[in-house]
Short mmCIF file of C-alpha atoms in Angstrom, two decimals:
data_model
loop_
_atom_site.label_atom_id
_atom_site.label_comp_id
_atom_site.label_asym_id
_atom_site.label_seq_id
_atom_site.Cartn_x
_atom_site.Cartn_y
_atom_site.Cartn_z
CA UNK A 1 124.35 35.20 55.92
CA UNK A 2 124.29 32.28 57.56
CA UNK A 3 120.89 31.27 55.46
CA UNK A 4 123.30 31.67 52.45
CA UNK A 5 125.86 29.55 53.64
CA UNK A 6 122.86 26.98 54.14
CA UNK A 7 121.48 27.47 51.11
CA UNK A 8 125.40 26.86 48.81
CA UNK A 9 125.95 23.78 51.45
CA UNK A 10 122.47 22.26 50.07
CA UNK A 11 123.44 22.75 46.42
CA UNK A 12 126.71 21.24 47.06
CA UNK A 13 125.18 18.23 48.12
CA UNK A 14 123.12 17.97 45.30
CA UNK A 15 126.40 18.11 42.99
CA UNK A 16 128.37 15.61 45.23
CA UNK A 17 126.96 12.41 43.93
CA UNK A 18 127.90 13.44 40.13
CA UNK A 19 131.71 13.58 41.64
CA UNK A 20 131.80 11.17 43.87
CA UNK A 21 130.92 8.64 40.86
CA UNK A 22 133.93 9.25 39.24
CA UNK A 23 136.44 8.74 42.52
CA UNK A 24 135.90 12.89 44.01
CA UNK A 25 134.45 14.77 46.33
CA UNK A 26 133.61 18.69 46.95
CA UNK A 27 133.59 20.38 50.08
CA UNK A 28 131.96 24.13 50.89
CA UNK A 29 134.80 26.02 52.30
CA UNK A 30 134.35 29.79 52.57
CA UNK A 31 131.93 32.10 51.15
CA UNK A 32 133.04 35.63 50.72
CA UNK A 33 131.68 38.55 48.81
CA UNK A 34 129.88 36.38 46.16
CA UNK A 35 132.55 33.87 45.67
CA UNK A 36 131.84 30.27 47.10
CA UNK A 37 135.32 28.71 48.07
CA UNK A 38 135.61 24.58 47.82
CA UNK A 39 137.82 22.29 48.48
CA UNK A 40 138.25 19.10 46.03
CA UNK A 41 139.62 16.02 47.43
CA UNK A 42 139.96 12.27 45.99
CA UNK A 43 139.97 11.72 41.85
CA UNK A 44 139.66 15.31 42.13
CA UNK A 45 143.00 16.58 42.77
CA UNK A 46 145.45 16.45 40.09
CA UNK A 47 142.88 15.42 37.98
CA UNK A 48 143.35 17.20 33.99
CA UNK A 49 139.42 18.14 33.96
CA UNK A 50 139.44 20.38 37.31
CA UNK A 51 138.31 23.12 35.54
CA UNK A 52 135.48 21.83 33.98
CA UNK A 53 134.21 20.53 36.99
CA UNK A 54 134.81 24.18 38.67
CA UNK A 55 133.33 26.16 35.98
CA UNK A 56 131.45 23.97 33.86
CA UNK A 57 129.57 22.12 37.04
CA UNK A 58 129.46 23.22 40.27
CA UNK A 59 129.88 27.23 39.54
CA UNK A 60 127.12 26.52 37.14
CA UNK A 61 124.92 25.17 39.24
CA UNK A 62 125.75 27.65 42.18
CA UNK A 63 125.51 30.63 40.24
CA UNK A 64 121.60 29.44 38.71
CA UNK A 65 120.27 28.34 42.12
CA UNK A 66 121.37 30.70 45.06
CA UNK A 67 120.76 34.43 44.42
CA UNK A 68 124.09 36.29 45.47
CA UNK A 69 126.62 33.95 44.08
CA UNK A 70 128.66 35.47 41.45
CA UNK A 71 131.74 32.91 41.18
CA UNK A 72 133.68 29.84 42.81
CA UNK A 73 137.00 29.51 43.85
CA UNK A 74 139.51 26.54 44.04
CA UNK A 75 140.95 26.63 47.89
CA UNK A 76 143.65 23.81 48.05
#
């Protein structure tokens, strides 16, 4: 498990740079039967494209490159 968790936290830092240019930042908080739970802080919050950036970005990416992810979740 804990490989796992290694394995999502790597990704996320791959995908942190892309947010953090436009004022955001992601944060691995959980990961619990398949779903990968993060935390969005900065330009992030309140921010109209949120769900893009969930779904369209970082579940994306998460879901292609670590076997065993099957969705992400928003924790605020």
């Amino acid at each position: 498990m804990q490989t796992k968790i290694d394995e999502i936290k790597q990704t996320i830092e791959k995908i942190r740079p892309y947010i953090q240019r436009d004022g955001g930042d992601v944060e691995f908080v959980s990961f619990e039967d398949g779903i990968v739970g993060v935390r969005l802080l900065g330009a992030c919050v309140g921010c109209m494209s949120i769900d893009d950036t969930i779904q369209g970005g970082i579940e994306a990416i998460l879901l292609d490159e670590v076997e065993g992810v099957s969705g992400v979740a928003l924790i605020e």
